[in-house]
Short mmCIF file of C-alpha atoms and ligand atoms in Angstrom, two decimals:
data_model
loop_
_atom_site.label_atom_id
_atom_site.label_comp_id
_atom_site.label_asym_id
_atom_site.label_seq_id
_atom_site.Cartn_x
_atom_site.Cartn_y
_atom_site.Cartn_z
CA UNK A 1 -44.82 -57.90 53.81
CA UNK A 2 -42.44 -57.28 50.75
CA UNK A 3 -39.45 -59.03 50.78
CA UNK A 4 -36.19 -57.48 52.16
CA UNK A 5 -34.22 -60.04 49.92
CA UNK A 6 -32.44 -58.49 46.91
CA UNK A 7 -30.95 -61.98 44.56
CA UNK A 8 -28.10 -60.53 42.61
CA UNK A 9 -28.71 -62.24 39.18
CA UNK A 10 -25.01 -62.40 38.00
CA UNK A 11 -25.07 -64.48 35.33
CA UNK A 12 -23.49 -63.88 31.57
CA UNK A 13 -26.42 -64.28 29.11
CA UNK A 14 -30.00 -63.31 29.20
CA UNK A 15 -31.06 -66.76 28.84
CA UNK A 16 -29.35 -68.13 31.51
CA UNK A 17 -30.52 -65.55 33.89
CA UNK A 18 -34.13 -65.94 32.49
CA UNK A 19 -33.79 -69.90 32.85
CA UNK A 20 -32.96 -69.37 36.72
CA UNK A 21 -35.98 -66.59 37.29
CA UNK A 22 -38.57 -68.75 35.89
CA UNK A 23 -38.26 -70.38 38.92
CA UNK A 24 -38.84 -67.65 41.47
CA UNK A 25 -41.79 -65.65 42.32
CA UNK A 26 -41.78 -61.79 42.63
CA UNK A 27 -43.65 -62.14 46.15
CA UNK A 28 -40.31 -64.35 47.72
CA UNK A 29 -37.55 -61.45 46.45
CA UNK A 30 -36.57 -58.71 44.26
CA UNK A 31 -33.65 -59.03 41.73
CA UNK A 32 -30.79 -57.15 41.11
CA UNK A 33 -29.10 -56.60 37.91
CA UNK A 34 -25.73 -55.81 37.57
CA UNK A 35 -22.54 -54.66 35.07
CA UNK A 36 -22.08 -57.98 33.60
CA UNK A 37 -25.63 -59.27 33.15
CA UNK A 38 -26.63 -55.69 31.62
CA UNK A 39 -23.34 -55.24 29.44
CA UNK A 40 -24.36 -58.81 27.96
CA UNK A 41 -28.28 -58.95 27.91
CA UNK A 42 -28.70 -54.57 27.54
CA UNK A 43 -31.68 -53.01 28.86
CA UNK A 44 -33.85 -55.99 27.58
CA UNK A 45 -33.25 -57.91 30.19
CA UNK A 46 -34.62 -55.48 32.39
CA UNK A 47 -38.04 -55.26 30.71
CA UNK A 48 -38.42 -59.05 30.93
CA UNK A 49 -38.14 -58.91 34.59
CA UNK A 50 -40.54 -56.12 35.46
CA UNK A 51 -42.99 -57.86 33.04
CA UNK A 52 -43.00 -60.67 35.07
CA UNK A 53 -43.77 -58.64 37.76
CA UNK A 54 -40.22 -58.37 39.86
CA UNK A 55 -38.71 -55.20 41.37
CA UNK A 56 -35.50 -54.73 40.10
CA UNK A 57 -32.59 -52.67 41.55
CA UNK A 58 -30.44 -51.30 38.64
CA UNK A 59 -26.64 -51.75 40.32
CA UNK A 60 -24.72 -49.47 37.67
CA UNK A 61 -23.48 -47.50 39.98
CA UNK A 62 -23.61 -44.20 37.49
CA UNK A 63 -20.19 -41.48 38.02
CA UNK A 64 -20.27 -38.40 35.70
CA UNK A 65 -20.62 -35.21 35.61
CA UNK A 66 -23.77 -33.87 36.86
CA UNK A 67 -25.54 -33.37 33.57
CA UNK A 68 -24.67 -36.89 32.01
CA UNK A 69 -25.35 -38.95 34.91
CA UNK A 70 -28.63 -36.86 35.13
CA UNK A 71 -29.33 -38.37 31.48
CA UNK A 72 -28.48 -41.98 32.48
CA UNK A 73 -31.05 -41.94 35.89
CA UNK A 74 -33.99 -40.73 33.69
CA UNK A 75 -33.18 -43.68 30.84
CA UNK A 76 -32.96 -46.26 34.05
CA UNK A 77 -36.33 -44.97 35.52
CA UNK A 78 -37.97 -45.02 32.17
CA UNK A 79 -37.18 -48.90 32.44
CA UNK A 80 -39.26 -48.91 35.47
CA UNK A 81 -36.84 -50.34 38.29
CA UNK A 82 -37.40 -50.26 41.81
CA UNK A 83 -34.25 -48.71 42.74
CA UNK A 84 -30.38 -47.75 41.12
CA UNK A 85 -27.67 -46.16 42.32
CA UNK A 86 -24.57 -43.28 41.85
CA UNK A 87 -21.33 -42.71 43.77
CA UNK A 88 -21.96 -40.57 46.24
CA UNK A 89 -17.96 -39.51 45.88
CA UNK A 90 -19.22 -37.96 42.42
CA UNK A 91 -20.20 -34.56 44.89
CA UNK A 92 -23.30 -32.83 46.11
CA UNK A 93 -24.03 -31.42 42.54
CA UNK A 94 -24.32 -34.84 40.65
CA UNK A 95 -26.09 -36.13 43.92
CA UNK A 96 -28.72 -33.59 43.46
CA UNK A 97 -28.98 -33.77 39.63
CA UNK A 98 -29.52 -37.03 39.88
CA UNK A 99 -32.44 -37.04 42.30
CA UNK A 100 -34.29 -33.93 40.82
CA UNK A 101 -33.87 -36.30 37.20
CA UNK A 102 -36.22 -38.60 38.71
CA UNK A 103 -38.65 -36.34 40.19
CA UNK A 104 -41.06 -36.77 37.37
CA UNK A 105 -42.00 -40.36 37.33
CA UNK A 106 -44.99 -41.56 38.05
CA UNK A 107 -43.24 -44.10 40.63
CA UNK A 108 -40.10 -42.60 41.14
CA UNK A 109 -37.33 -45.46 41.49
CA UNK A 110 -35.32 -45.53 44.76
CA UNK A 111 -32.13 -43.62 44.34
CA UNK A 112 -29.58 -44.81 47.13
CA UNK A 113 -25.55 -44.08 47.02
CA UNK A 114 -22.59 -45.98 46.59
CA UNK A 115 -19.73 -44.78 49.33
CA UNK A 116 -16.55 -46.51 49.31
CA UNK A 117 -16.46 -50.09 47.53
CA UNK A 118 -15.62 -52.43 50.30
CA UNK A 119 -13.06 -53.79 48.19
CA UNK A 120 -10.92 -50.75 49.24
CA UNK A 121 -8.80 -50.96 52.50
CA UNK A 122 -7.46 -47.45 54.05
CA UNK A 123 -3.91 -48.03 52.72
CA UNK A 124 -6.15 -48.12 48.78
CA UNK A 125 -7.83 -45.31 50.28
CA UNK A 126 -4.49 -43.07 50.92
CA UNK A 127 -3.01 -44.31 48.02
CA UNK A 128 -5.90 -42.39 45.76
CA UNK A 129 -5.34 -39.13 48.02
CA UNK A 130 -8.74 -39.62 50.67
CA UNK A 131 -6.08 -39.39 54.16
CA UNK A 132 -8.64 -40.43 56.39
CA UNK A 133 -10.06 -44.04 57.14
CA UNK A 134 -12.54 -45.90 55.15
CA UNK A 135 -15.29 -46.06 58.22
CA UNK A 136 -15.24 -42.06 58.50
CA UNK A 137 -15.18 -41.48 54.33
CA UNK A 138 -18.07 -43.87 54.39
CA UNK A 139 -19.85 -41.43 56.96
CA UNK A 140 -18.83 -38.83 55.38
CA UNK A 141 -20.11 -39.62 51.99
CA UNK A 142 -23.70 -41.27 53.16
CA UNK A 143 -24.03 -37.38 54.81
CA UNK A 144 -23.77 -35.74 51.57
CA UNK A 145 -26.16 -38.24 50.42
CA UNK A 146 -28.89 -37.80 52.39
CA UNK A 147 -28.12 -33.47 52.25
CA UNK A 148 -28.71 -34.36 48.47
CA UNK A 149 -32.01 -36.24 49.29
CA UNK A 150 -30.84 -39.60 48.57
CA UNK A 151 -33.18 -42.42 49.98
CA UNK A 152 -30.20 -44.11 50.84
CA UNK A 153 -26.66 -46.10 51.04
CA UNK A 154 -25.39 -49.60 50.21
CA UNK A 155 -23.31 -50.14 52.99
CA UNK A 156 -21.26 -53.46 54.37
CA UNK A 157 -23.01 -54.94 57.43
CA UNK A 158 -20.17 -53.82 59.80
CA UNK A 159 -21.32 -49.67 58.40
CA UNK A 160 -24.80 -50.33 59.11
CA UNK A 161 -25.43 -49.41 62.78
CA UNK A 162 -22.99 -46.40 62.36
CA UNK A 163 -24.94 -45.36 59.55
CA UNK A 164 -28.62 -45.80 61.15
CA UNK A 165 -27.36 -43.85 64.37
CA UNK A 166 -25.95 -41.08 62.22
CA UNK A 167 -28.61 -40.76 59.51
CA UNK A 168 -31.99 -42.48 61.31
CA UNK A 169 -34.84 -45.08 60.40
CA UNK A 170 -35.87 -42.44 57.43
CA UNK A 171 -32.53 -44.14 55.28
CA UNK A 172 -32.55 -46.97 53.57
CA UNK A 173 -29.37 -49.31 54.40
CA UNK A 174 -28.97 -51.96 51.56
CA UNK A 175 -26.18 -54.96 51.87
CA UNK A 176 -24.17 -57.36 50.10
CA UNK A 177 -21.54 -59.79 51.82
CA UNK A 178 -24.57 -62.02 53.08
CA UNK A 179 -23.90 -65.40 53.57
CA UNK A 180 -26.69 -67.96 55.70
CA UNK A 181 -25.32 -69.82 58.31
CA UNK A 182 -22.75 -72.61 56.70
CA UNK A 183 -22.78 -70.83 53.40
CA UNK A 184 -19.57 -70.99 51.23
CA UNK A 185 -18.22 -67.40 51.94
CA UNK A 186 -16.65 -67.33 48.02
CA UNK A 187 -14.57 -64.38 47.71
CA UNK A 188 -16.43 -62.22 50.62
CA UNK A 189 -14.71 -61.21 53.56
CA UNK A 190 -16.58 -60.03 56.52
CA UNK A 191 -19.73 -61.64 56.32
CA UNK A 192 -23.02 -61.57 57.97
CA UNK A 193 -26.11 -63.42 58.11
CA UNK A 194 -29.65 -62.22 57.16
CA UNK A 195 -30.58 -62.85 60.66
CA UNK A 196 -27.44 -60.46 61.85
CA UNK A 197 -28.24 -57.79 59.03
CA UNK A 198 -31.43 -57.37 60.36
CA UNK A 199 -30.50 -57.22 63.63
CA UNK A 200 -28.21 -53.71 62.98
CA UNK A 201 -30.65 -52.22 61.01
CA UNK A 202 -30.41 -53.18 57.42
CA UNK A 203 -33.51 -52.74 55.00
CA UNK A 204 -32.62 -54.89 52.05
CA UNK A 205 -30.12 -57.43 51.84
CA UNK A 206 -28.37 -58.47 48.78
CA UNK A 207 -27.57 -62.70 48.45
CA UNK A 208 -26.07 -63.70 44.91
CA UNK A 209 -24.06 -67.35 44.98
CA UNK A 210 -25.63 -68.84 48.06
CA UNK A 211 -28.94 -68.71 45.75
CA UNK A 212 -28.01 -68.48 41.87
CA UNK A 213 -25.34 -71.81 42.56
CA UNK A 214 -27.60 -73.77 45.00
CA UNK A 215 -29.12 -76.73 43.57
CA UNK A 216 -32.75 -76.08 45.23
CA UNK A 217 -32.79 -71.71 45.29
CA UNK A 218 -36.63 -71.76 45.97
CA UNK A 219 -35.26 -73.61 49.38
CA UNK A 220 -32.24 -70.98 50.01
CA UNK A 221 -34.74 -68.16 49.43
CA UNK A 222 -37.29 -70.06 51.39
CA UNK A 223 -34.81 -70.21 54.92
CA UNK A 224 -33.31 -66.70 54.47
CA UNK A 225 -36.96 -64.80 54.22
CA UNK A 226 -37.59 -67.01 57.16
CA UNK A 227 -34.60 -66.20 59.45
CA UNK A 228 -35.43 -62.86 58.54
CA UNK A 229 -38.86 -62.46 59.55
CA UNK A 230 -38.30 -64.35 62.60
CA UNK A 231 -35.56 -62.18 63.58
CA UNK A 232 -37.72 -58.79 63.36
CA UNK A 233 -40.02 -60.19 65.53
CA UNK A 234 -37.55 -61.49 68.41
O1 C5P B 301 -22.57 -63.76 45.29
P1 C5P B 301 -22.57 -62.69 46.33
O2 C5P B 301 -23.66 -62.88 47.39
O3 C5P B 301 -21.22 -62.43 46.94
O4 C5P B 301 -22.99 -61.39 45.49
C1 C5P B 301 -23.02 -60.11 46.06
C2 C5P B 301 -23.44 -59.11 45.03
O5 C5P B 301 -23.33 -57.81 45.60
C3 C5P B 301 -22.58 -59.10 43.76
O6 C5P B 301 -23.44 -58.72 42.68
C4 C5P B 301 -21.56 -58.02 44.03
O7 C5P B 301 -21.11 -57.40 42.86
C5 C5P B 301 -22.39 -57.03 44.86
N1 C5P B 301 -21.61 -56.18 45.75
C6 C5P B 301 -20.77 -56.68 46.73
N2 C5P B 301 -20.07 -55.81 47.55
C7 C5P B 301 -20.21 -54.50 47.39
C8 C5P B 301 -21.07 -53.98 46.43
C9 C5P B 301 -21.77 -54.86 45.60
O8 C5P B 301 -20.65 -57.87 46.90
N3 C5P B 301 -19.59 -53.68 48.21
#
């Protein structure tokens, strides 16, 4: 079975991320790619990885108007990832654009939505105008994403039952704010574990420090695919 394990590769050079890849295997977990290892290493760094044969989920997390962020999806899928994301809050319009840009490819990336950042409490969430709380603009949002034929949301861990009752199995839940039992939490605040995630429903989860600042990853990635798989089969 593939693995449900997403490592977010946030480092700050290409070599340093490419230093801490050589010692993973495409088989144990894909690898996500974010702002600051993109803005520093540019698309480059994402044709290294898929050459060596990992999935990579593009997190740019594209906001424009219809027509530009169109333009942007096609130039990620022609860099063959396995998935990348757009605000949902950008509307139905740039939802759709978006998907019907990726029609074409031969293996169309996964195109899942981006609701409310869970940095944002509902007092943030009043203060830009959206006067109801962040739970129901989350619903709210992942239903104009899957109207728009999105594949699916990343959501915290605490959205992810409320979004697999709403929307069903056919929607793909991905999560960050993972932390194995005894992790360091870092900067997270509500937290689950892989074992949990799985448990309400999430597809993919998303792990970054726990695995890129642990002195044996291979062993981190090792016990997390394992807590996972023994937790689907409970
Ligand atoms: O190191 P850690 O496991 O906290 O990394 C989580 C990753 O998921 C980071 O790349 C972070 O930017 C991303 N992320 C997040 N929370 C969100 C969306 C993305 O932590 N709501």
């Amino acid at each position: 079975m593939s693995s449900k394990l997403i490592v977010a590769l946030d480092f700050p050079s290409s070599n340093e991320a490419l230093a801490f890849v050589s010692k993973l295997s495409p088989v144990d977990c894909k690898l996500k790619v974010g702002f600051e290892l993109f803005v520093s290493a540019g698309p480059e760094i994402v044709r290294r990885l898929t050459d060596k044969g990992f999935d990579i989920f593009l997190d740019l997390k594209f906001h424009d108007i219809p027509n530009t962020v169109a333009s942007v999806c096609k130039a990620a899928a022609q860099l063959d990832v396995w998935m990348m994301n757009v605000h949902a809050s950008g509307g139905s319009e740039m939802l759709r654009a978006a998907r019907e840009a990726l029609l074409n490819f031969d293996s169309s990336p996964k195109l899942i939505a981006v609701s409310v950042l869970t940095s944002m409490s509902d007092q943030q969430l009043q203060e830009i105008g959206v006067d109801v709380l962040a739970k129901e603009q989350v619903k709210h949002l992942a239903g104009l994403a899957k109207n728009a034929g999105l594949d699916g949301m990343v959501c915290s861990a605490q959205e992810a039952s409320l979004l697999r009752e709403a929307f069903g199995d056919d929607f793909l839940l991905v999560t960050p704010g993972i932390r194995p039992q005894g992790a360091d939490i870092g900067d997270q605040s509500r937290v689950m574990t892989p074992a949990d995630a799985m448990r309400v429903g999430v597809d993919y989860i998303v792990v970054g420090r726990p695995i890129t600042q642990s002195p044996d990853p291979l062993a981190v990635i090792e016990g997390i695919n394992k807590e996972m798989a023994e937790s689907l089969v409970e």
